[in-house]
Coordinates of C-alpha atoms and ligand atoms in Angstrom, one line a residue:
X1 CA 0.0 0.0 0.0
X2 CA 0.9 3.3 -1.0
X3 CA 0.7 7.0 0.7
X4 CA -0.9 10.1 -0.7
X5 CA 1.8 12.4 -1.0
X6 CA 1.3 15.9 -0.3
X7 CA 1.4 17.1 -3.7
X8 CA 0.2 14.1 -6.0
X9 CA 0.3 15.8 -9.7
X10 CA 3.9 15.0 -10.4
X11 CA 2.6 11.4 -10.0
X12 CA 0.2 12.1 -11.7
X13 CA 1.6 13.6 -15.0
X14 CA 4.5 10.3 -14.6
X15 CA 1.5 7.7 -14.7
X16 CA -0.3 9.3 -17.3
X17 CA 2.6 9.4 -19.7
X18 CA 4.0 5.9 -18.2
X19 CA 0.6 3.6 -18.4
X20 CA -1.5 5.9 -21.2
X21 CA 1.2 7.7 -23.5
X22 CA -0.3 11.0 -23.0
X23 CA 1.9 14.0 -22.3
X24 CA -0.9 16.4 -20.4
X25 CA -4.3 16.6 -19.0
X26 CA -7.3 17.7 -21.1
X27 CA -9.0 20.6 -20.0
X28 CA -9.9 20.2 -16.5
X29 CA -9.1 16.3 -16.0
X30 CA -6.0 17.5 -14.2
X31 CA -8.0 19.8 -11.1
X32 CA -10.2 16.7 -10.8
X33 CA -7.7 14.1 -11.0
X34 CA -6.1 16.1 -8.0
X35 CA -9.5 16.7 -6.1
X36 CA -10.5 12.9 -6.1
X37 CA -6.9 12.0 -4.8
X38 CA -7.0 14.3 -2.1
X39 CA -10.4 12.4 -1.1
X40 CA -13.1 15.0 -2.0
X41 CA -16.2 14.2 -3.7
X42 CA -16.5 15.7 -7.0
X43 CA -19.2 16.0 -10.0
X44 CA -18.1 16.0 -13.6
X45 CA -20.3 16.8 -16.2
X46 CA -18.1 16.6 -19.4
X47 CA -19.6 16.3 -23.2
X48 CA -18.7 12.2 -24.6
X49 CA -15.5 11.8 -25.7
X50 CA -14.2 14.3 -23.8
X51 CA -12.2 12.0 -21.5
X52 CA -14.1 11.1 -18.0
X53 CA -12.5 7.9 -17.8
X54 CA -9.3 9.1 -17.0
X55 CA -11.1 11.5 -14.2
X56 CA -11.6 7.9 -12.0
X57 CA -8.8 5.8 -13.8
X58 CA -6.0 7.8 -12.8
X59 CA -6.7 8.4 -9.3
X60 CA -7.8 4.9 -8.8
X61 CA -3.9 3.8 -9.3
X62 CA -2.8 7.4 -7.1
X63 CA -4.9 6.4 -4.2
X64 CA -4.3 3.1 -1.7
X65 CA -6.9 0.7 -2.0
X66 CA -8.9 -0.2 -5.2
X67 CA -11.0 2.3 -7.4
X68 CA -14.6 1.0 -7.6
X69 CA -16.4 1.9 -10.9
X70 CA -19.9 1.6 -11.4
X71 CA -20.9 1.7 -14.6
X72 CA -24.5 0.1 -16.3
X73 CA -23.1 -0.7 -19.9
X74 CA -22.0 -4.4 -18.9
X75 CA -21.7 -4.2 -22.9
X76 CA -18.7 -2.6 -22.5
X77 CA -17.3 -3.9 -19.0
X78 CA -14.9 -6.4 -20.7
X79 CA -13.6 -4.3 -23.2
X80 CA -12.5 -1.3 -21.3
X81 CA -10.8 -4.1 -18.5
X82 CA -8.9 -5.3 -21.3
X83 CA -7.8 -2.3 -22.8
X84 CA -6.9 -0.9 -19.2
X85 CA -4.7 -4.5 -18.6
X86 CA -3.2 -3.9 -21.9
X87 CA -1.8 -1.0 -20.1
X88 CA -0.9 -2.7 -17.4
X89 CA -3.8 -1.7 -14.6
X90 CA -4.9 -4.4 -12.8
X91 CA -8.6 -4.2 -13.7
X92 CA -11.3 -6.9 -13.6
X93 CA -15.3 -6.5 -13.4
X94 CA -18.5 -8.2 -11.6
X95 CA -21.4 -8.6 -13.5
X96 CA -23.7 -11.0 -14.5
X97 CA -22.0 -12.3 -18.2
X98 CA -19.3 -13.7 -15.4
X99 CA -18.8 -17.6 -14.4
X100 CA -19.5 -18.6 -11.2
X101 CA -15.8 -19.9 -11.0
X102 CA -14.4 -16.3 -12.8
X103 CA -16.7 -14.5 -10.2
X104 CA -14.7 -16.4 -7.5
X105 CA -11.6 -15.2 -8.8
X106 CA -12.1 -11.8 -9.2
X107 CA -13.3 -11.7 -5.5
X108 CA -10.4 -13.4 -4.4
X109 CA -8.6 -10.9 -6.4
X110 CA -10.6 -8.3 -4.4
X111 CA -9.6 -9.5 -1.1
X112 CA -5.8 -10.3 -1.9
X113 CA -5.7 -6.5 -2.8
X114 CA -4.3 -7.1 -6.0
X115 CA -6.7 -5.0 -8.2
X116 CA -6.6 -1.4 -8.7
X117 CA -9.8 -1.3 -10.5
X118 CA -13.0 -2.8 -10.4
X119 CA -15.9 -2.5 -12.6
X120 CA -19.4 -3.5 -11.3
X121 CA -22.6 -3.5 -12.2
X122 CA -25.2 -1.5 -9.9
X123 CA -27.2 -4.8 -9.7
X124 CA -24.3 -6.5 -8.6
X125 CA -22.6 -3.6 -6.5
X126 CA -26.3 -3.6 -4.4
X127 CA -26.3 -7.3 -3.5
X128 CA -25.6 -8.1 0.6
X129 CA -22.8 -9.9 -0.6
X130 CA -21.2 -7.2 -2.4
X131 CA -21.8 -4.6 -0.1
X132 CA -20.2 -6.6 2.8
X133 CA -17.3 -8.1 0.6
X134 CA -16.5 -4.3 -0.2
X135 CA -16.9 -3.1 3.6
X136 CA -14.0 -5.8 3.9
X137 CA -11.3 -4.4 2.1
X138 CA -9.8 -1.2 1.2
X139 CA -11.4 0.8 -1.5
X140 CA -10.1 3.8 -2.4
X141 CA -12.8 5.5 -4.2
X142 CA -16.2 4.9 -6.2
X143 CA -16.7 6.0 -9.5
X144 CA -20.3 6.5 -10.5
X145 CA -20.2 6.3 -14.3
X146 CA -23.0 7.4 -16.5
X147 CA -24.8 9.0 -13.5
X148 CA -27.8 10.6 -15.3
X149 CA -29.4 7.1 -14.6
X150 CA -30.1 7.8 -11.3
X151 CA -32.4 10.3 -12.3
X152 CA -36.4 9.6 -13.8
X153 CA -35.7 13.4 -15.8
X154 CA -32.6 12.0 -17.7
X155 CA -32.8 9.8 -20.9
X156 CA -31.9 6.2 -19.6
X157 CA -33.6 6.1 -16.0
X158 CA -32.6 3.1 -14.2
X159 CA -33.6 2.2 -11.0
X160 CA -31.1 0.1 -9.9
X161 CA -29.2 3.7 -10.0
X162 CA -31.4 4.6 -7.3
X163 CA -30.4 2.0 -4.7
X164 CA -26.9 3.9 -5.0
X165 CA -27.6 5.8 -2.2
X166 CA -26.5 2.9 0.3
X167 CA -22.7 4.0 -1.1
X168 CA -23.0 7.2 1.0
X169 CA -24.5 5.7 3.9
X170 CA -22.4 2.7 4.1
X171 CA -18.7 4.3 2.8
X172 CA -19.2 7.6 4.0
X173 CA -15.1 8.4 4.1
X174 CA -14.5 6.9 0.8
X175 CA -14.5 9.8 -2.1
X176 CA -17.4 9.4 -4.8
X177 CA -17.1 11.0 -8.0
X178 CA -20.4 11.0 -10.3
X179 CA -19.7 11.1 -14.1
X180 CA -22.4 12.1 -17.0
X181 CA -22.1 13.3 -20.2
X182 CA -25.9 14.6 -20.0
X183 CA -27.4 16.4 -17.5
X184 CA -29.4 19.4 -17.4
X185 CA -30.2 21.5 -14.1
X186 CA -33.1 18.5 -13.1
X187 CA -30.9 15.9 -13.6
X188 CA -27.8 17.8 -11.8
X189 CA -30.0 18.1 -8.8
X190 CA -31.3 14.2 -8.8
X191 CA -27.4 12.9 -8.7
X192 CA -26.6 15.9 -6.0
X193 CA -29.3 14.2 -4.4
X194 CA -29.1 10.5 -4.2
X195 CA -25.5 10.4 -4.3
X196 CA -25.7 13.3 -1.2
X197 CA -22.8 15.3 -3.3
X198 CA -24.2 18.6 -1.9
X199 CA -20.9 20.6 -1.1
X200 CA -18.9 18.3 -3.4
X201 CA -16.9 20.2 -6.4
X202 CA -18.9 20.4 -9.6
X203 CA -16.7 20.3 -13.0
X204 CA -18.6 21.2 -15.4
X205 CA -17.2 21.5 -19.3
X206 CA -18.5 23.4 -22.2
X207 CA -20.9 21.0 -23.9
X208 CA -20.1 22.7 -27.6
X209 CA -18.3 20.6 -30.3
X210 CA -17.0 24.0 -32.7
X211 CA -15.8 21.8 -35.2
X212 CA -19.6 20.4 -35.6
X213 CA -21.5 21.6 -37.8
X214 CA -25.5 21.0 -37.3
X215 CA -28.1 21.3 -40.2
X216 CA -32.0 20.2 -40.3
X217 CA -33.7 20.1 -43.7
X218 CA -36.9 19.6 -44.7
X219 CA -36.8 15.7 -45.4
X220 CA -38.4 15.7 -49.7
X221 CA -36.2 12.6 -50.9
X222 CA -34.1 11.2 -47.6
X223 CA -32.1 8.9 -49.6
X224 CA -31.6 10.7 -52.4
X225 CA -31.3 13.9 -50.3
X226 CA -28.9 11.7 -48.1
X227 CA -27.0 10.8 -51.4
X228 CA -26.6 14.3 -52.0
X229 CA -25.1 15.2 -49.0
X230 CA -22.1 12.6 -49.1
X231 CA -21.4 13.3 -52.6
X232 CA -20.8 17.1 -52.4
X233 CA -19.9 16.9 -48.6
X234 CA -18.3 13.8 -47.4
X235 CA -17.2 11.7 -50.3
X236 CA -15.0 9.0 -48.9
X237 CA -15.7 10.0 -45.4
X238 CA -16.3 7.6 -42.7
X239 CA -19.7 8.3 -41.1
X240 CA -22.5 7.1 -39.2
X241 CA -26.6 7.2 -40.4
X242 CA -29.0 6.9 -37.8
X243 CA -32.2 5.0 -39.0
X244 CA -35.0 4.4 -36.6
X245 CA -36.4 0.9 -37.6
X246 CA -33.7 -2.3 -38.7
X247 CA -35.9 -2.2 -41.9
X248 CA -34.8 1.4 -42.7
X249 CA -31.2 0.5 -42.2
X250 CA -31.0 -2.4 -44.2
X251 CA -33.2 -0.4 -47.0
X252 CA -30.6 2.6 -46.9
X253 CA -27.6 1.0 -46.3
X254 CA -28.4 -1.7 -49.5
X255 CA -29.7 1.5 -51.5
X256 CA -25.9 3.2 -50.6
X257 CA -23.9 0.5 -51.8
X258 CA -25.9 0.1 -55.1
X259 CA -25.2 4.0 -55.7
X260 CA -22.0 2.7 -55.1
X261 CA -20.6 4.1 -51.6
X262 CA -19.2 2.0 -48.9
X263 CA -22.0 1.2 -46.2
X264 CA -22.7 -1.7 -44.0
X265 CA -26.1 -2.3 -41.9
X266 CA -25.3 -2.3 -38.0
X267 CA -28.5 -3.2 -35.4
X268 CA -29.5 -5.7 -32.9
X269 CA -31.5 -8.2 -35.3
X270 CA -27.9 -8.6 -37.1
X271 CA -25.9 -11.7 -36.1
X272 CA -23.0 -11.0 -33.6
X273 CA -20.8 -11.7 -36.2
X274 CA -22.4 -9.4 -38.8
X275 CA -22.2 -7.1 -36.3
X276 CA -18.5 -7.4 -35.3
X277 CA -17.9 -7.1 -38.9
X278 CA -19.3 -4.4 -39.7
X279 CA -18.1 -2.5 -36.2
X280 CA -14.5 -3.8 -37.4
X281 CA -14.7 -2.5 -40.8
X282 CA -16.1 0.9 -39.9
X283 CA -13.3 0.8 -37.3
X284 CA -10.1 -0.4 -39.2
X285 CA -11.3 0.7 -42.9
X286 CA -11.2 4.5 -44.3
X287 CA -14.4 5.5 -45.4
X288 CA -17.4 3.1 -44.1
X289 CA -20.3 4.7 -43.2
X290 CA -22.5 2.5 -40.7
X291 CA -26.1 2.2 -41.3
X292 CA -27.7 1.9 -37.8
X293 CA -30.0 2.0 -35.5
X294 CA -28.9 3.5 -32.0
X295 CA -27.9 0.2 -30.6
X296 CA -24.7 1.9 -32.7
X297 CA -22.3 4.0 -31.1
X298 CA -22.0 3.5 -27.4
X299 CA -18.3 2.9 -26.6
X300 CA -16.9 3.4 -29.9
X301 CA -14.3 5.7 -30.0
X302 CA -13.0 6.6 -33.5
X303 CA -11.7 10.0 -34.0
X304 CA -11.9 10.6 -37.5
X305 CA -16.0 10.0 -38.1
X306 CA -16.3 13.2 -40.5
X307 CA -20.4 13.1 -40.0
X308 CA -23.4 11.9 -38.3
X309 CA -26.7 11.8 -40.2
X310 CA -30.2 11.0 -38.6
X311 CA -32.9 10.2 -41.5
X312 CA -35.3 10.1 -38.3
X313 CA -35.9 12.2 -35.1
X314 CA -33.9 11.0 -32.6
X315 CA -36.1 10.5 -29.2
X316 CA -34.3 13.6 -27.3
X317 CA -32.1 16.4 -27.4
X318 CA -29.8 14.1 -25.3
X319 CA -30.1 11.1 -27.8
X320 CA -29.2 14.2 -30.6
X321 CA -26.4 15.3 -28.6
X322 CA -24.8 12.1 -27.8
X323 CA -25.8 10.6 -31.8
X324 CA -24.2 13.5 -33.3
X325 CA -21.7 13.7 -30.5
X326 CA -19.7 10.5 -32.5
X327 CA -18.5 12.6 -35.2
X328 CA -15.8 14.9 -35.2
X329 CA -13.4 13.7 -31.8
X330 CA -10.1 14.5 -34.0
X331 CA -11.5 18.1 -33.6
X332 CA -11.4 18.4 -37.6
X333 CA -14.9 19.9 -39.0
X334 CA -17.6 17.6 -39.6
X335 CA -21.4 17.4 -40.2
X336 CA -24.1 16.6 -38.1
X337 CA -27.4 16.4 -41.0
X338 CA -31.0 15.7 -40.3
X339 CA -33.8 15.7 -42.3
X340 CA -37.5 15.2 -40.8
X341 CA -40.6 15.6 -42.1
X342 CA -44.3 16.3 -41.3
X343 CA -44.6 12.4 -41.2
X344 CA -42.6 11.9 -38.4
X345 CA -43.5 14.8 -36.6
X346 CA -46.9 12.9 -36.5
X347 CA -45.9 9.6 -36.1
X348 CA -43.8 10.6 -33.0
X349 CA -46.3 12.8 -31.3
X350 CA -49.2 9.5 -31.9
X351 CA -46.7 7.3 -30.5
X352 CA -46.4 9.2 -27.5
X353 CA -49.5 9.9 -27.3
X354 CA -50.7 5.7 -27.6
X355 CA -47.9 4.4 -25.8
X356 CA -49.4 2.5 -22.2
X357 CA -46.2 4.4 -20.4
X358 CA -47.2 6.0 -17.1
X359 CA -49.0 9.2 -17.3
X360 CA -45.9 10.7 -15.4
X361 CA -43.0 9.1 -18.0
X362 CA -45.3 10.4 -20.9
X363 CA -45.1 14.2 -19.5
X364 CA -41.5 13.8 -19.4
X365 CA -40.7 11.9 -22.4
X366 CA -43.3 14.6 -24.2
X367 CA -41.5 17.2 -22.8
X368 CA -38.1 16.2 -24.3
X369 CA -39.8 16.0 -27.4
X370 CA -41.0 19.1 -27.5
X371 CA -37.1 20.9 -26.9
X372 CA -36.4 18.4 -30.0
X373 CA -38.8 19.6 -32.1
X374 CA -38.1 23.5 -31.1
X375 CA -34.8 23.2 -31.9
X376 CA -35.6 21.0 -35.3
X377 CA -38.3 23.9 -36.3
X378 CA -35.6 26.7 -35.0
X379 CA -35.2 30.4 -37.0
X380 CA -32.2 31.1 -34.5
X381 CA -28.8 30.3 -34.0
X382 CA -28.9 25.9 -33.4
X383 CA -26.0 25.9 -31.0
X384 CA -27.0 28.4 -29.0
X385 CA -30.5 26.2 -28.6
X386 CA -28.5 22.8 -28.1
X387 CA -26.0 24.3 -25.8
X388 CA -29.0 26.5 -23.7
X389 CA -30.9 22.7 -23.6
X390 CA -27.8 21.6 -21.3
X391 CA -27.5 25.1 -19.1
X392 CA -25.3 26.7 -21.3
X393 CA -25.0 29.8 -22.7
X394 CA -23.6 30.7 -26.2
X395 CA -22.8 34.7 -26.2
X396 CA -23.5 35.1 -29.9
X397 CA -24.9 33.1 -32.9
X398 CA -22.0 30.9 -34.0
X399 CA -21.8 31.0 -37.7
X400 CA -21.5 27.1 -37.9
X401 CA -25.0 25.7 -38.2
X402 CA -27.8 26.5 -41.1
X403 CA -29.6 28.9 -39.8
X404 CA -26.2 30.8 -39.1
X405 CA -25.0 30.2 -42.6
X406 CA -28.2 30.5 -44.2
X407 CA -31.1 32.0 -42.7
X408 CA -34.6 31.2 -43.4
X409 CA -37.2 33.6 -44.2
X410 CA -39.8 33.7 -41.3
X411 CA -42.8 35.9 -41.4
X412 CA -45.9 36.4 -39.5
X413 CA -48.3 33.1 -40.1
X414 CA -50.8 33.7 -37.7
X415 CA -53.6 34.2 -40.4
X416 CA -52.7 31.0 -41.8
X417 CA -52.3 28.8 -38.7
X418 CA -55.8 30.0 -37.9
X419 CA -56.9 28.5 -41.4
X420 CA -55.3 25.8 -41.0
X421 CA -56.6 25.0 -37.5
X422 CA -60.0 26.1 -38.1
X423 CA -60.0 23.2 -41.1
X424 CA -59.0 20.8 -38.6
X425 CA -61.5 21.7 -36.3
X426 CA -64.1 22.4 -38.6
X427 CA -63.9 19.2 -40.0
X428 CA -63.8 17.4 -36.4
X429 CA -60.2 17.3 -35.7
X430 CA -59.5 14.2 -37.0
X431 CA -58.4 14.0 -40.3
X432 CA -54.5 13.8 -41.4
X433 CA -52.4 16.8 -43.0
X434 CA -53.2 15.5 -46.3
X435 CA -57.1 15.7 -46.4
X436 CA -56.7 19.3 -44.1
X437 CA -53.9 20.4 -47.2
X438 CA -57.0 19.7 -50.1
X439 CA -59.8 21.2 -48.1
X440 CA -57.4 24.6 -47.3
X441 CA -56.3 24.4 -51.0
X442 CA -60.0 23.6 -52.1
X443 CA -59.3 20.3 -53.7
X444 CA -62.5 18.6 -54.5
X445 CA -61.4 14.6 -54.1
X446 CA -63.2 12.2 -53.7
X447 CA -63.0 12.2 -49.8
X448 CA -63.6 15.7 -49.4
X449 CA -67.0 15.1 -51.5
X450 CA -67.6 11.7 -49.6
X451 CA -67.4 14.0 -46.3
X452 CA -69.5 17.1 -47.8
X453 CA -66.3 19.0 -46.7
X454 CA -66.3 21.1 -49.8
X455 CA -69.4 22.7 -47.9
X456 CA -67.1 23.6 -45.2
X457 CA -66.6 27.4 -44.9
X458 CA -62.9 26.7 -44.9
X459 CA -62.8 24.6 -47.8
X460 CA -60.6 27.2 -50.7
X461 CA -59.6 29.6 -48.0
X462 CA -56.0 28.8 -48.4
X463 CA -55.9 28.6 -52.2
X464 CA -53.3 31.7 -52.1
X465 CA -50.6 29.2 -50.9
X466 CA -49.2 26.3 -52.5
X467 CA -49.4 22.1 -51.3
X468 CA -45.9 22.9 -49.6
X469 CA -46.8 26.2 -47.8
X470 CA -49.4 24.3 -45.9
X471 CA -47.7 21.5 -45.5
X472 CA -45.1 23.0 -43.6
X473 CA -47.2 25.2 -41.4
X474 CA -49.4 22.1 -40.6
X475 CA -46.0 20.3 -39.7
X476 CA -44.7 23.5 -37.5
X477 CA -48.2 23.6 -35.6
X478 CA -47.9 19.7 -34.7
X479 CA -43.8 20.7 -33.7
X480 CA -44.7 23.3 -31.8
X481 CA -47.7 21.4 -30.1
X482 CA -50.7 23.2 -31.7
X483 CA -52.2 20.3 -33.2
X484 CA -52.1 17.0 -31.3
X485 CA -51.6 13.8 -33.4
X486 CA -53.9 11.1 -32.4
X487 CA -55.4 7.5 -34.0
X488 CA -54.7 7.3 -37.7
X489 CA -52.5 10.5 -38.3
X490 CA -55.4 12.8 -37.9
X491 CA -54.8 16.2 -36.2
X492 CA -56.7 17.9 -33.8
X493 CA -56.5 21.4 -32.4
X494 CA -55.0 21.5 -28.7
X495 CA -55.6 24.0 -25.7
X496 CA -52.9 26.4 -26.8
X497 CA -54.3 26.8 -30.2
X498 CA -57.0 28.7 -28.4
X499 CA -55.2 32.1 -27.6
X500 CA -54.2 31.5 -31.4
X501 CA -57.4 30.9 -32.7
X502 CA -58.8 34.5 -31.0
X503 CA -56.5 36.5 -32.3
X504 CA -54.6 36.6 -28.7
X505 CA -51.5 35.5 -29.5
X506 CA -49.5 35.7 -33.2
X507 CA -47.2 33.0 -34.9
X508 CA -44.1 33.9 -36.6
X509 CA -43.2 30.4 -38.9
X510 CA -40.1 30.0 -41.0
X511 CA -40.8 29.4 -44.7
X512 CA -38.7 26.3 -45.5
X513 CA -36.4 26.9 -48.1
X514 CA -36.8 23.7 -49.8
X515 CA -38.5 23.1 -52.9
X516 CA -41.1 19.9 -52.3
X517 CA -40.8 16.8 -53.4
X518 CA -43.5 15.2 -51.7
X519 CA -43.5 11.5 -51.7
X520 CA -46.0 9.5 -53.1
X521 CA -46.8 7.3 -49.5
X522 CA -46.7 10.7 -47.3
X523 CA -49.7 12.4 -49.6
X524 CA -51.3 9.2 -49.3
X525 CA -51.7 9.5 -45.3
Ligands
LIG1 P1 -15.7 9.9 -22.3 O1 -15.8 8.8 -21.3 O2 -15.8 11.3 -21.7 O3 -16.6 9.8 -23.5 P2 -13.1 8.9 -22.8 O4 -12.6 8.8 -21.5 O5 -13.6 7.6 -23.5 O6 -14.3 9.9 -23.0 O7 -12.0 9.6 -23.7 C1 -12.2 9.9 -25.0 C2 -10.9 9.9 -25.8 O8 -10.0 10.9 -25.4 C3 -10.2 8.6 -25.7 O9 -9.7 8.2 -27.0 C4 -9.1 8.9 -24.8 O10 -8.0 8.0 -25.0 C5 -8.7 10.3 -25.2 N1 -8.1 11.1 -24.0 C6 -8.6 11.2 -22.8 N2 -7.8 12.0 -22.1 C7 -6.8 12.4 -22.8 C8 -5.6 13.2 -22.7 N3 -5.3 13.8 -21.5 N4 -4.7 13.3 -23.7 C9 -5.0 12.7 -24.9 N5 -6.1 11.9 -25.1 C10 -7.0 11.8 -24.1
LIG2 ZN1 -25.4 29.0 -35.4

């Protein structure tokens, strides 16, 4: 067993050259690396990829006893033990992919004292046996990894996470330092909470990736608009797509590699080897780009992904971040591209709205949805919104996203969202954008006869605007939560639409750019 000495950065700065080759801390690993060893709780909030691991790593091997990391992405357990033992750490985890035999070992590693290191599980870390087998030797300090869990508000809840607060009352001299990559002000207060880290040192890094560059279009053609995008942009580049469904991913990522780019599919229905392979190739390869679903992502760490594209919403800003997050870690520039379209603007909010959640989950998780969709439907500055979503605050636009670059024309729509709600209304707020775009544009189909909505006194009022004018003010009213999507796509006018509807309140809208190319199957619902 070692001592602290009184000043343990010179240490410090030998092991981290010594075991990980690196010549100096990044940002402010080095003032946490130093509060942890002198035995202070601490709270890092960094942005993925920015380097937490070190943060518990390093001071694990500085301080006596063995560093105990908590961590819920088993996934990854065995991976990040055998890169730390290629380094020559003496890692091992607990969790429950382990043999009852190799779970014997590591616990008799435990007691000998000859780990520095230990990743567990929070299932595992909770049970009696655990507990008491930790109370029996020397740890040196606990390292809550991906700490947002603990909290209902953030993205990936888990309740296990909960039970966490036993480490406080049971260790109450050993040092805990909570590490997310996510957390906004409810979340920070849930981990202050249960892991009682009132008092404790926050560090809190800037969340914003400069060398990112974030775009949202209007989605007309994905795959051909997709197409478009690596051709003029990244041709050759390695990159990820995000897909929502395995169907999408295998559609896209066969439709790629007959325009003749290099993609491989990447989600759970694959076969472990598929999916190695493709992980490998995208890994060891120039130029892959991974069709996937977001079982892609988590723990890979390559540097030079030059962009991130999502051809669906993804469920939160959080998921956005983190998604878009993957490209870029070299620091050179690189794209994060989204396209989304009225269609899933429906389909996300009738999800929501049918899922058998708990009333309580749905507020939240129709919450986050909401910031998504503000920031997806956005006329200002897209960093500043992303970074403000996390607590942070950008002084001036940044000249690096498209609204920066390009601006869109927004005007005053109030007249027309009134239209366009009053046809949804007026024709019993249940009918899908479609139907509502041919009775504003006074279409006389066949379904607008059937329902005698031709006799409507809406029915023409909107003949001034073109199919894509409405369709993109009925897809900013369903964003921005004017119109509800319920059973079969059809929209209904909500409370807030109200102060709209009586002239109360006004609605500025951005004209999207874009000229339409509406798809055959979206006019069709
Ligand atoms: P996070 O857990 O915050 O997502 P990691 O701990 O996985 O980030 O680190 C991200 C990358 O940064 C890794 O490739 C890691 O090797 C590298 N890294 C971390 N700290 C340093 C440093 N001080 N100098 C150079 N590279 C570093
Ligand atoms: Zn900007």
């Amino acid at each position: 067993m070692t001592t602290v000495p009184a000043d343990p950065m010179p240490r410090a700065l030998t092991l981290l050259k010594q075991v990980w080759g690196y010549d100096a801390f990044r940002g402010v690993q080095g003032d946490i690396v130093r509060t942890v060893v002198d035995g202070e709780n601490a709270l890092v909030l960094m942005p993925t990829g920015g380097g937490k691991s070190l943060c518990y790593q390093l001071p694990s091997l500085l301080r006596p006893g063995v560093g105990i990391v908590v961590s819920p992405l088993i996934a990854l357990m065995k991976d990040q033990v055998d890169t730390l033992r290629q380094l020559g750490v003496r890692a091992a985890f607990l969790n429950s992919t382990l043999s009852l035999q190799d779970t014997r070992d590591v616990e008799s590693d435990l007691l000998a004292g000859n780990l520095d290191l230990l990743y567990v599980a929070p299932e595992r870390l909770l049970l009696p046996r655990t507990l008491e087998l930790l109370e029996r030797v020397h740890v040196g300090l606990f390292a809550i990894d991906e700490a947002h869990c603990v909290s209902q508000w953030g993205h990936d809840f888990r309740p296990e996470y909960q039970g966490l607060r036993v480490l406080p009352e049971r260790f109450p001299y050993i040092p805990r330092v909570a590490l997310t990559a996510t957390a906004d002000d409810r979340t920070r207060a849930d981990i202050l909470n249960v892991l009682e880290l009132r008092g404790a040192r926050q560090f809190v890094s800037s969340f914003d990736r400069p060398n990112i560059q974030y775009r949202v279009a209007n989605k007309e053609g994905p795959k051909t608009q997709l197409l478009d995008f690596i051709r003029a942009e990244h041709a050759g580049d390695a990159g990820i797509v995000y897909c929502l469904s395995r169907k999408s991913v295998e559609e896209t990522a066969q439709w790629l590699v007959a325009q003749g780019i290099d993609a491989v599919p990447y989600h759970a229905g694959l076969s472990p080897r598929e999916r190695g392979s493709a992980q490998d190739r995208f890994l060891n390869e120039e130029g892959v780009i991974v069709c996937a679903t977001v079982a892609f992502g988590m723990g890979i760490d390559k540097p030079n992904v030059r962009f991130v594209a999502h051809l669906d919403l993804p469920k939160s800003m959080e998921g956005y971040y983190q998604e878009t997050g993957r490209a870029g870690r070299d620091g050179l520039p690189s794209t994060a591209w989204m396209v989304y379209g009225l269609a899933d603007v429906v389909n996300v909010r009738r999800m929501l709205a049918s899922s058998d959640a708990p009333e309580e989950v749905k507020r939240v998780e129709a919450a986050k949805l909401d910031a998504l969709l503000t920031y997806c439907e956005a006329a200002t500055c897209r960093r500043q919104l992303l970074l403000a979503y996390f607590g942070e605050e950008y002084p001036q636009p940044c000249g690096n996203c498209d609204v920066c670059l390009n601006p869109p024309q927004v005007r005053d729509m109030t007249r027309e969202a009134q239209m366009a709600l009053s046809a949804a209304i007026r024709s019993g707020n249940r009918y899908g954008a479609a139907h509502l775009t041919d009775i504003l544009l006074g279409r006389e189909t066949e379904k607008v006869r059937a329902m005698n909505h031709h006799a409507l006194p809406t029915f023409g009022v909107g003949a001034a605007h073109d199919e894509k004018t409405w369709r993109g003010v009925l897809r900013q009213l369903v964003s921005l939560g004017y119109l509800a999507a319920g059973e079969h796509h059809g929209l209904s006018a909500t409370g807030k639409a109200r102060g709209l509807l009586k002239g109360e309140t006004t609605l500025v809208l951005r004209e999207d750019t874009l000229v339409p190319r509406v798809s055959k199957r979206e006019r069709e619902r």
